[in-house]
Amino acid sequence: MGTTQLETVPEPKYWHLKTVLSEALDSEFAIGEILPNERELAARFGVARATLRQALEQLELEGRLQRRRGVGTTVAPPRMGVAVGDRAHSWEDADDAAWQPVDSTEAEPPAAVARLLDVPPGTLVHTVRRTRVSHGQPIAAELLYVPSDSVAVPAIDTPPGAPRARAVLRELRRVALEGREQSVELGSARADDAKQLDRLPGAPVLVVTTRYTAAGHTVAVAVATYRADTCRLTFGDGPAVELLAS
Amino acid sequence: MGTTQLETVPEPKYWHLKTVLSEALDSEFAIGEILPNERELAARFGVARATLRQALEQLELEGRLQRRRGVGTTVAPPRMGVAVGDRAHSWEDADDAAWQPVDSTEAEPPAAVARLLDVPPGTLVHTVRRTRVSHGQPIAAELLYVPSDSVAVPAIDTPPGAPRARAVLRELRRVALEGREQSVELGSARADDAKQLDRLPGAPVLVVTTRYTAAGHTVAVAVATYRADTCRLTFGDGPAVELLAS
DNA sequence: TAGTGGTCTAGACCACCCC
DNA sequence: GGGTGGTCTAGACCACTAG
């Protein structure tokens, strides 16, 4: 019992490196400032570049750094709070500049979405693509799935692209909604989402799945992909949570 | 699982590898089944082990795989839905087996939490540590910060450990709460949280920060760290969302 | 064109788990 | 002890950006 054996577990180098870098970011760098390049940092700390990169990846995952190929590594600003749960329904604000409709097609939804929509696999549904922008930055890409019997107009004679997307949303606004369920999970950006989000494929994202219900059945399902590096999703009764976790 | 030769495509090898593995997981493996080890998989696909690992890391991030040192890589079950927003207040269910109190101390909270609590930096607050368990697995580690003026009993003569934690929660239950704000962001597990969650330090986690308010001021702040690989956080008016995004 | 981060290789050793 | 995943090295080349 008296043997105060300190664990002789050598902390991984990249972990220690991450701590050192994190403290340096707090004390010696300003937001937006560019760091020395990876080869120089690795040499400065006496580690291989791959090890240095492991530390940088962690810091990027935590939203402390931003890395862009061909440019460099910069100190990221604090994550922005993004409300995903406090407005009644995200398509009700017609003038809201947050969501920009991109286009709309009729397509077969993924199997998981078909189950949520409670339609047979293979059913064609309106598929509206939207982008959410905040502070001039794309922060989310969304696919909104709307079964054809939820909206009156098939939008077949509406010009494709944004106009057709707006037409579906306009029809959707006429539906009296009664409830909503949401879930959040970690994912990695598909190629198309990554392009919209200005990230590389595989970048970590927060996937928000929303099911909208009315009159006891599912009206629409939205799958929104938020940049995990720059976004903090806020829910709640009141105004957005203002501050970060430690 | 096929041993198809990888073509020279503009797509990164690890990305293509991830796709191939993902399809193999769907069609050729059962949940819980153990995969061939990394060296053999790498040889089978004709890539370096590091490249294979990049693909496995992505699949683990998406909750498709589970890797344990000394054991192997197994096919993960679908993520479990975890309700974090539908019960009024998570300490009101005295008999709820979900949250297990661990201990409680009086300590100085992190600066960000002090701001949320609206107390001067350096103030001592009750700090209750709890673990959330589901299906026999630890899924979350939480630190609950309660300013001393929120609860009557300083719990100074209560035995340390779980009894003291329970005492603070008991007092907290007497407070009439009026609101709550929550935020979700991506983080990486600190060493202590990682130990509680049975993961390695740095593992990806979903950090849920909750601010509880009553009579116009903040009563408590909870910072809960959920395993991002196994959990899908659910919010909403109704029952938990049942299905996953594609 | 020069410089950045992104990908990839072929090794090595270590920490951990189970037999 | 034998096998697993985790860490680390010292290179190489590629994709992208900017001056």
Coordinates of C-alpha atoms (C1' of nucleotides) in Angstrom, one line a residue:
Chain A
M1 CA 0.0 0.0 0.0
G2 CA 2.8 2.3 0.7
T3 CA 4.6 1.8 -2.6
T4 CA 3.8 5.1 -4.3
Q5 CA 4.7 3.6 -7.6
L6 CA 4.4 6.3 -10.3
E7 CA 3.3 4.7 -13.5
T8 CA 6.4 4.3 -15.6
V9 CA 4.2 4.7 -18.7
P10 CA 6.1 6.9 -21.1
E11 CA 3.7 9.4 -22.5
P12 CA 3.6 9.1 -26.3
K13 CA 5.7 11.8 -28.0
Y14 CA 2.9 13.1 -30.1
W15 CA 0.8 13.6 -27.0
H16 CA 3.4 15.5 -25.1
L17 CA 4.0 17.5 -28.3
K18 CA 0.4 18.3 -28.6
T19 CA 0.4 19.7 -25.0
V20 CA 3.5 21.8 -25.7
L21 CA 2.1 23.2 -28.9
S22 CA -1.3 23.9 -27.3
E23 CA 0.4 26.0 -24.6
A24 CA 2.4 27.8 -27.2
L25 CA -0.8 28.6 -29.2
D26 CA -2.2 30.2 -26.1
S27 CA 0.7 32.3 -25.2
E28 CA 2.7 33.0 -28.4
F29 CA 0.4 33.1 -31.3
A30 CA -2.5 35.3 -32.4
I31 CA -5.6 34.0 -34.1
G32 CA -5.0 33.6 -37.8
E33 CA -1.3 33.6 -37.4
I34 CA 0.6 31.2 -39.6
L35 CA 2.8 28.6 -37.9
P36 CA 6.3 27.4 -39.1
N37 CA 5.9 24.6 -41.7
E38 CA 5.8 21.0 -40.6
R39 CA 9.3 20.2 -41.6
E40 CA 10.7 23.0 -39.6
L41 CA 8.5 22.3 -36.6
A42 CA 9.5 18.6 -36.7
A43 CA 13.2 19.5 -36.8
R44 CA 12.7 22.1 -34.0
F45 CA 11.2 19.4 -31.7
G46 CA 13.5 16.7 -32.8
V47 CA 10.8 14.3 -34.1
A48 CA 9.9 12.8 -37.4
R49 CA 7.5 14.7 -39.5
A50 CA 4.8 12.0 -39.1
T51 CA 5.0 12.3 -35.4
L52 CA 4.6 16.1 -35.6
R53 CA 1.7 15.6 -37.9
Q54 CA 0.0 13.3 -35.4
A55 CA 0.0 16.2 -32.9
L56 CA -1.2 18.7 -35.4
E57 CA -4.1 16.4 -36.4
Q58 CA -5.2 16.3 -32.8
L59 CA -5.1 20.0 -32.5
E60 CA -7.0 20.4 -35.7
L61 CA -9.6 17.9 -34.4
E62 CA -10.1 20.1 -31.4
G63 CA -10.5 23.2 -33.5
R64 CA -7.3 24.8 -32.5
L65 CA -5.6 24.8 -35.9
Q66 CA -6.5 25.0 -39.5
R67 CA -4.4 23.4 -42.1
R68 CA -4.6 24.1 -45.9
R69 CA -2.5 22.4 -48.5
G70 CA -0.3 24.7 -50.4
V71 CA -0.8 27.5 -47.8
G72 CA 0.2 26.5 -44.3
T73 CA -1.1 25.9 -40.8
T74 CA -2.9 28.7 -39.0
V75 CA -4.3 29.3 -35.6
A76 CA -8.0 28.8 -35.7
P77 CA -10.5 31.2 -34.1
P78 CA -12.8 29.8 -31.4
R79 CA -15.6 27.6 -32.8
M80 CA -18.7 29.4 -33.7
G81 CA -22.0 28.5 -32.0
V82 CA -24.5 27.3 -34.5
A83 CA -28.1 26.9 -33.5
V84 CA -29.6 23.7 -34.8
G85 CA -32.5 23.1 -32.4
D86 CA -34.2 26.3 -31.3
R87 CA -35.9 27.6 -34.4
A88 CA -39.2 25.7 -35.0
H89 CA -38.4 24.6 -38.5
S90 CA -35.4 25.5 -40.5
W91 CA -37.3 26.2 -43.7
E92 CA -39.8 28.6 -42.2
D93 CA -37.6 31.7 -42.4
A94 CA -38.0 32.5 -46.0
D95 CA -35.7 35.5 -45.7
D96 CA -33.1 33.6 -43.7
A97 CA -29.8 34.0 -45.4
A98 CA -28.4 31.1 -43.4
W99 CA -29.6 28.3 -45.7
Q100 CA -29.0 28.6 -49.4
P101 CA -30.9 26.2 -51.7
V102 CA -28.6 24.6 -54.2
D103 CA -30.8 22.3 -56.3
S104 CA -33.4 19.6 -56.0
T105 CA -33.9 16.3 -57.7
E106 CA -36.2 13.3 -57.4
A107 CA -34.1 10.4 -56.3
E108 CA -34.0 7.2 -54.3
P109 CA -32.9 8.0 -50.8
P110 CA -30.4 5.9 -48.8
A111 CA -31.9 2.9 -47.1
A112 CA -31.6 4.4 -43.7
V113 CA -33.4 7.5 -44.8
A114 CA -36.2 5.5 -46.5
R115 CA -36.8 3.7 -43.1
L116 CA -37.0 7.0 -41.3
L117 CA -39.4 8.3 -44.0
D118 CA -41.4 5.1 -43.7
V119 CA -41.5 4.7 -47.4
P120 CA -40.6 1.4 -49.3
P121 CA -37.0 1.1 -50.4
G122 CA -36.6 2.5 -53.9
T123 CA -39.3 5.1 -53.7
L124 CA -38.4 8.4 -55.4
V125 CA -38.5 11.4 -53.1
H126 CA -37.7 15.1 -53.5
T127 CA -34.1 15.6 -52.6
V128 CA -33.2 19.2 -51.8
R129 CA -29.6 20.2 -51.3
R130 CA -28.9 23.2 -49.3
T131 CA -25.8 24.9 -47.9
R132 CA -25.6 26.8 -44.7
V133 CA -23.3 29.8 -44.5
S134 CA -22.2 31.7 -41.5
H135 CA -19.7 34.6 -41.3
G136 CA -19.1 34.1 -45.0
Q137 CA -18.0 30.5 -44.5
P138 CA -19.8 27.4 -45.6
I139 CA -20.4 25.4 -42.4
A140 CA -22.9 22.8 -43.4
A141 CA -24.2 20.8 -46.3
E142 CA -27.7 19.3 -46.1
L143 CA -29.8 16.9 -48.0
L144 CA -33.5 17.3 -47.3
Y145 CA -35.7 14.3 -48.3
V146 CA -39.3 15.0 -48.9
P147 CA -41.7 12.3 -50.0
S148 CA -43.9 13.3 -52.9
D149 CA -47.0 13.0 -50.9
S150 CA -45.8 15.6 -48.4
V151 CA -45.9 18.4 -50.9
A152 CA -48.5 19.2 -53.6
V153 CA -46.4 20.4 -56.4
P154 CA -44.1 17.9 -58.1
A155 CA -42.1 20.8 -59.3
I156 CA -41.7 19.1 -62.6
D157 CA -42.1 22.2 -64.7
T158 CA -40.0 24.3 -62.4
P159 CA -36.5 25.2 -63.8
P160 CA -33.9 22.9 -62.2
G161 CA -31.4 24.1 -59.7
A162 CA -32.1 26.6 -57.0
P163 CA -35.5 27.6 -58.3
R164 CA -36.8 24.0 -58.0
A165 CA -35.3 23.7 -54.5
R166 CA -37.1 26.9 -53.5
A167 CA -40.3 25.6 -54.9
V168 CA -40.2 22.4 -52.8
L169 CA -39.4 24.4 -49.7
R170 CA -42.2 26.8 -50.4
E171 CA -44.6 23.9 -50.6
L172 CA -43.2 22.4 -47.5
R173 CA -43.9 25.6 -45.6
R174 CA -47.6 25.0 -46.0
V175 CA -47.5 21.8 -44.0
A176 CA -48.5 22.1 -40.4
L177 CA -45.7 20.4 -38.4
E178 CA -46.1 19.0 -35.0
G179 CA -42.8 17.5 -33.9
R180 CA -39.2 16.9 -34.6
E181 CA -36.5 14.5 -33.5
Q182 CA -32.9 15.1 -33.9
S183 CA -29.7 13.1 -33.5
V184 CA -26.0 14.1 -33.6
E185 CA -23.2 11.8 -34.4
L186 CA -19.6 11.9 -35.7
G187 CA -18.9 11.1 -39.3
S188 CA -16.5 11.8 -42.1
A189 CA -17.3 14.0 -45.1
R190 CA -18.3 12.3 -48.3
A191 CA -16.6 13.7 -51.4
D192 CA -19.6 15.9 -52.5
D193 CA -20.1 17.3 -49.0
A194 CA -16.4 17.9 -48.6
K195 CA -16.4 20.0 -51.7
Q196 CA -19.3 22.1 -50.5
L197 CA -17.6 22.5 -47.1
D198 CA -14.3 23.4 -48.6
R199 CA -12.6 20.5 -46.9
L200 CA -10.9 17.3 -48.0
P201 CA -12.9 14.1 -48.2
G202 CA -12.9 12.3 -44.9
A203 CA -12.8 15.5 -42.8
P204 CA -14.5 15.0 -39.5
V205 CA -18.1 16.3 -39.5
L206 CA -21.1 16.3 -37.1
V207 CA -24.0 14.7 -38.8
V208 CA -27.4 16.0 -37.6
T209 CA -30.3 13.9 -38.6
T210 CA -33.7 15.5 -38.2
R211 CA -37.1 13.9 -38.6
Y212 CA -40.1 16.2 -39.0
T213 CA -43.5 14.8 -38.3
A214 CA -47.0 16.0 -38.8
A215 CA -50.3 14.3 -38.3
G216 CA -48.6 11.3 -36.9
H217 CA -46.3 10.5 -39.8
T218 CA -43.0 11.6 -41.2
V219 CA -43.1 14.6 -43.4
A220 CA -39.4 15.0 -44.2
V221 CA -36.0 14.0 -43.1
A222 CA -32.9 16.2 -43.2
V223 CA -29.3 15.0 -43.0
A224 CA -27.1 18.0 -42.3
T225 CA -23.3 17.7 -42.3
Y226 CA -21.5 20.3 -40.2
R227 CA -17.8 21.0 -40.2
A228 CA -16.7 19.6 -36.9
D229 CA -13.5 21.7 -36.8
T230 CA -15.3 25.1 -36.8
C231 CA -18.7 24.4 -35.4
R232 CA -20.2 24.0 -32.0
L233 CA -23.8 23.0 -32.3
T234 CA -26.2 24.6 -29.8
F235 CA -29.6 23.4 -28.6
G236 CA -31.8 24.6 -25.9
D237 CA -34.7 26.6 -24.7
G238 CA -32.9 30.0 -24.5
P239 CA -30.3 31.8 -26.4
A240 CA -27.3 30.1 -27.7
V241 CA -24.7 28.9 -25.2
E242 CA -22.1 31.5 -25.3
L243 CA -18.9 29.8 -24.1
L244 CA -16.8 26.8 -24.8
A245 CA -15.9 23.9 -22.7
S246 CA -12.4 24.0 -21.3
Chain B
M1 CA -13.2 -10.0 -48.8
G2 CA -11.7 -9.6 -52.2
T3 CA -8.0 -9.0 -52.9
T4 CA -8.6 -6.7 -55.7
Q5 CA -5.6 -4.8 -56.9
L6 CA -5.8 -1.1 -56.3
E7 CA -5.7 0.9 -59.5
T8 CA -3.8 4.1 -60.0
V9 CA -6.6 6.5 -59.6
P10 CA -6.5 10.1 -58.6
E11 CA -8.3 8.9 -55.4
P12 CA -6.0 8.4 -52.5
K13 CA -5.3 4.7 -51.8
Y14 CA -6.5 4.8 -48.2
W15 CA -9.8 6.3 -49.4
H16 CA -10.4 3.7 -52.0
L17 CA -9.3 1.1 -49.4
K18 CA -11.8 2.4 -47.0
T19 CA -14.6 2.0 -49.5
V20 CA -13.6 -1.5 -50.4
L21 CA -13.4 -2.5 -46.7
S22 CA -16.7 -0.8 -45.9
E23 CA -18.4 -2.9 -48.6
A24 CA -16.7 -6.0 -47.3
L25 CA -18.0 -5.2 -43.8
D26 CA -21.5 -5.0 -45.1
S27 CA -21.5 -8.2 -47.1
E28 CA -19.0 -10.6 -45.6
F29 CA -18.7 -9.9 -41.9
A30 CA -21.0 -10.2 -38.9
I31 CA -21.1 -7.8 -36.0
G32 CA -18.4 -8.6 -33.5
E33 CA -16.5 -10.7 -35.9
I34 CA -12.7 -10.2 -35.8
L35 CA -10.9 -9.1 -38.9
P36 CA -7.5 -10.3 -40.1
N37 CA -4.7 -8.4 -38.4
E38 CA -3.3 -5.2 -39.9
R39 CA -0.1 -6.8 -41.3
E40 CA -2.0 -9.4 -43.1
L41 CA -4.6 -7.0 -44.5
A42 CA -1.9 -4.6 -45.6
A43 CA -0.2 -7.5 -47.5
R44 CA -3.4 -8.7 -49.0
F45 CA -4.2 -5.3 -50.4
G46 CA -0.6 -4.6 -51.4
V47 CA -0.1 -1.4 -49.3
A48 CA 2.0 -0.4 -46.4
R49 CA 0.7 -0.9 -43.0
A50 CA 0.4 2.8 -42.3
T51 CA -1.8 3.2 -45.4
L52 CA -4.1 0.5 -44.3
R53 CA -4.2 2.0 -40.8
Q54 CA -5.4 5.3 -42.3
A55 CA -8.4 3.5 -43.8
L56 CA -9.1 1.6 -40.6
E57 CA -8.9 4.9 -38.6
Q58 CA -11.6 6.4 -40.8
L59 CA -13.8 3.4 -40.4
E60 CA -13.4 3.5 -36.7
L61 CA -14.2 7.2 -36.7
E62 CA -17.5 6.3 -38.4
G63 CA -18.3 3.7 -35.8
R64 CA -17.9 0.8 -38.2
L65 CA -14.9 -0.8 -36.5
Q66 CA -13.5 -1.2 -33.0
R67 CA -9.8 -1.7 -32.4
R68 CA -8.3 -2.9 -29.2
R69 CA -4.6 -3.3 -28.6
G70 CA -3.5 -6.8 -27.9
V71 CA -6.8 -8.1 -29.1
G72 CA -7.7 -7.2 -32.7
T73 CA -10.1 -5.3 -34.9
T74 CA -13.7 -6.2 -34.7
V75 CA -16.8 -5.2 -36.6
A76 CA -18.7 -2.7 -34.4
P77 CA -22.5 -2.8 -33.8
P78 CA -24.6 0.2 -34.9
R79 CA -24.2 3.2 -32.6
M80 CA -26.5 3.3 -29.7
G81 CA -28.9 6.2 -29.5
V82 CA -28.3 8.1 -26.2
A83 CA -30.9 10.7 -25.1
V84 CA -29.2 13.8 -23.9
G85 CA -32.0 16.4 -24.3
D86 CA -35.4 15.0 -23.6
R87 CA -35.4 14.4 -19.8
A88 CA -36.0 17.6 -17.9
H89 CA -32.9 17.3 -15.8
S90 CA -30.5 14.5 -15.6
W91 CA -30.2 14.3 -11.8
E92 CA -33.9 14.2 -11.2
D93 CA -34.2 10.4 -11.6
A94 CA -32.9 9.2 -8.3
D95 CA -33.2 5.6 -9.3
D96 CA -31.8 6.0 -12.7
A97 CA -29.1 3.5 -13.2
A98 CA -27.8 5.4 -16.2
W99 CA -25.6 7.9 -14.2
Q100 CA -23.3 6.5 -11.5
P101 CA -21.8 9.1 -9.2
V102 CA -18.1 8.6 -8.7
D103 CA -17.0 11.3 -6.3
S104 CA -17.2 15.0 -5.5
T105 CA -14.6 17.6 -4.5
E106 CA -14.5 21.3 -4.1
A107 CA -12.2 22.7 -6.8
E108 CA -11.5 25.6 -9.0
P109 CA -13.3 25.1 -12.4
P110 CA -11.7 25.7 -15.8
A111 CA -11.9 29.3 -16.8
A112 CA -14.5 28.7 -19.5
V113 CA -16.8 26.9 -17.0
A114 CA -16.3 29.8 -14.5
R115 CA -17.5 32.2 -17.1
L116 CA -20.6 30.0 -17.8
L117 CA -21.3 29.8 -14.0
D118 CA -20.8 33.5 -13.8
V119 CA -18.5 33.2 -10.8
P120 CA -15.1 35.0 -10.4
P121 CA -12.1 33.0 -11.7
G122 CA -10.7 31.0 -8.8
T123 CA -13.9 30.4 -7.0
L124 CA -14.2 26.9 -5.5
V125 CA -17.3 25.0 -6.6
H126 CA -18.6 21.5 -6.0
T127 CA -17.3 19.3 -8.8
V128 CA -19.2 16.0 -9.1
R129 CA -17.8 13.3 -11.3
R130 CA -20.3 10.8 -12.8
T131 CA -20.1 8.0 -15.3
R132 CA -22.9 7.1 -17.7
V133 CA -23.4 3.4 -18.5
S134 CA -25.5 1.8 -21.1
H135 CA -25.7 -1.8 -22.1
G136 CA -23.0 -2.5 -19.6
Q137 CA -20.6 -0.2 -21.3
P138 CA -19.3 3.2 -20.1
I139 CA -20.4 5.7 -22.7
A140 CA -19.8 9.1 -21.0
A141 CA -17.8 10.8 -18.3
E142 CA -19.2 14.0 -16.8
L143 CA -18.0 16.7 -14.6
L144 CA -20.9 18.7 -12.9
Y145 CA -19.9 22.0 -11.5
V146 CA -22.2 23.4 -8.8
P147 CA -21.5 26.7 -7.1
S148 CA -21.7 26.5 -3.4
D149 CA -24.5 29.0 -3.2
S150 CA -26.7 26.8 -5.4
V151 CA -26.9 24.0 -2.8
A152 CA -27.4 24.3 0.9
V153 CA -25.2 21.6 2.3
P154 CA -21.5 22.0 1.8
A155 CA -21.2 18.2 2.2
I156 CA -18.2 18.8 4.3
D157 CA -19.0 16.1 6.8
T158 CA -20.1 13.6 4.2
P159 CA -17.8 10.7 3.5
P160 CA -15.8 11.4 0.4
G161 CA -16.4 9.5 -2.8
A162 CA -19.7 8.4 -4.1
P163 CA -21.7 9.3 -0.9
R164 CA -20.6 12.9 -1.2
A165 CA -21.4 13.1 -4.8
R166 CA -24.9 11.7 -4.0
A167 CA -25.3 14.3 -1.3
V168 CA -24.6 17.2 -3.7
L169 CA -27.0 15.7 -6.3
R170 CA -29.7 15.3 -3.6
E171 CA -29.4 18.9 -2.7
L172 CA -29.5 19.9 -6.3
R173 CA -32.7 18.1 -6.8
R174 CA -34.4 20.6 -4.4
V175 CA -33.7 23.5 -6.8
A176 CA -36.5 24.6 -9.1
L177 CA -35.0 24.7 -12.5
E178 CA -36.4 26.8 -15.3
G179 CA -34.2 26.4 -18.3
R180 CA -31.3 24.7 -20.0
E181 CA -28.9 25.4 -22.8
Q182 CA -26.8 22.7 -24.5
S183 CA -24.0 22.6 -27.0
V184 CA -22.3 19.7 -28.7
E185 CA -18.8 19.8 -30.2
L186 CA -16.1 17.4 -31.2
G187 CA -13.2 16.9 -28.8
S188 CA -10.5 14.4 -27.8
A189 CA -10.5 12.5 -24.6
R190 CA -8.3 13.8 -21.8
A191 CA -6.3 11.2 -20.0
D192 CA -8.7 10.9 -17.0
D193 CA -11.8 10.8 -19.2
A194 CA -10.2 8.3 -21.5
K195 CA -9.6 5.9 -18.6
Q196 CA -13.3 6.1 -17.5
L197 CA -14.4 5.5 -21.1
D198 CA -12.0 2.6 -21.6
R199 CA -10.4 4.3 -24.5
L200 CA -6.9 5.7 -25.2
P201 CA -6.2 9.3 -24.6
G202 CA -7.0 11.5 -27.6
A203 CA -9.9 9.3 -28.6
P204 CA -12.6 11.3 -30.4
V205 CA -15.5 12.3 -28.1
L206 CA -18.6 14.4 -28.3
V207 CA -18.5 17.1 -25.6
V208 CA -21.9 18.1 -24.4
T209 CA -21.9 21.3 -22.3
T210 CA -25.1 22.0 -20.4
R211 CA -26.0 25.1 -18.5
Y212 CA -28.8 24.9 -16.0
T213 CA -30.6 28.0 -15.0
A214 CA -33.1 29.0 -12.3
A215 CA -34.4 32.3 -11.2
G216 CA -32.4 34.0 -13.9
H217 CA -29.0 32.8 -13.0
T218 CA -26.9 29.8 -13.6
V219 CA -27.3 26.9 -11.1
A220 CA -24.9 24.4 -12.5
V221 CA -22.9 23.5 -15.6
A222 CA -22.3 20.0 -16.8
V223 CA -19.5 19.0 -19.2
A224 CA -20.2 15.5 -20.4
T225 CA -17.8 13.6 -22.6
Y226 CA -19.4 10.9 -24.8
R227 CA -17.6 8.2 -26.8
A228 CA -18.0 9.4 -30.4
D229 CA -17.3 5.9 -31.8
T230 CA -20.3 4.2 -30.1
C231 CA -22.8 7.0 -29.4
R232 CA -25.4 8.8 -31.4
L233 CA -26.8 11.6 -29.3
T234 CA -30.5 12.1 -29.6
F235 CA -32.5 15.3 -28.9
G236 CA -36.1 16.0 -29.5
D237 CA -39.7 16.3 -28.5
G238 CA -40.6 12.7 -29.0
P239 CA -38.9 9.3 -28.6
A240 CA -35.4 8.7 -29.6
V241 CA -34.6 8.7 -33.3
E242 CA -34.4 5.1 -34.3
L243 CA -32.2 4.9 -37.3
L244 CA -28.9 6.1 -38.6
A245 CA -27.9 8.4 -41.3
S246 CA -26.7 6.7 -44.4
Chain C
dT1 C1' 8.6 27.9 -59.7
dA2 C1' 9.1 27.5 -54.8
dG3 C1' 6.9 26.1 -50.8
dT4 C1' 3.1 24.1 -48.4
dG5 C1' 0.5 20.2 -46.5
dG6 C1' -1.2 15.3 -48.1
dT7 C1' 0.0 10.6 -49.2
dC8 C1' 2.9 6.5 -49.0
dT9 C1' 6.6 3.3 -48.0
dA10 C1' 9.4 -0.3 -45.4
dG11 C1' 11.0 -0.9 -41.8
dA12 C1' 11.5 -0.9 -36.2
dC13 C1' 10.3 -1.2 -31.4
dC14 C1' 6.8 -0.8 -27.7
dA15 C1' 2.5 -1.7 -24.7
dC16 C1' -1.0 -4.7 -24.0
dC17 C1' -3.8 -9.0 -24.0
dC18 C1' -4.4 -13.8 -23.8
dC19 C1' -2.9 -18.4 -23.6
Chain D
dG1 C1' 5.6 -16.2 -25.4
dG2 C1' 3.3 -15.0 -29.3
dG3 C1' 0.2 -12.0 -31.4
dT4 C1' -2.3 -7.7 -31.6
dG5 C1' -2.7 -2.8 -32.3
dG6 C1' 0.1 1.8 -31.1
dT7 C1' 4.0 4.6 -31.8
dC8 C1' 8.0 6.3 -34.4
dT9 C1' 11.5 6.9 -38.0
dA10 C1' 13.6 8.8 -42.4
dG11 C1' 13.0 9.0 -46.3
dA12 C1' 10.1 9.9 -51.1
dC13 C1' 6.8 11.8 -54.2
dC14 C1' 2.3 14.2 -55.2
dA15 C1' -1.4 18.0 -55.2
dC16 C1' -2.2 22.3 -54.4
dT17 C1' -1.4 27.5 -53.8
dA18 C1' 0.7 31.7 -54.4
dG19 C1' 4.0 35.1 -56.1

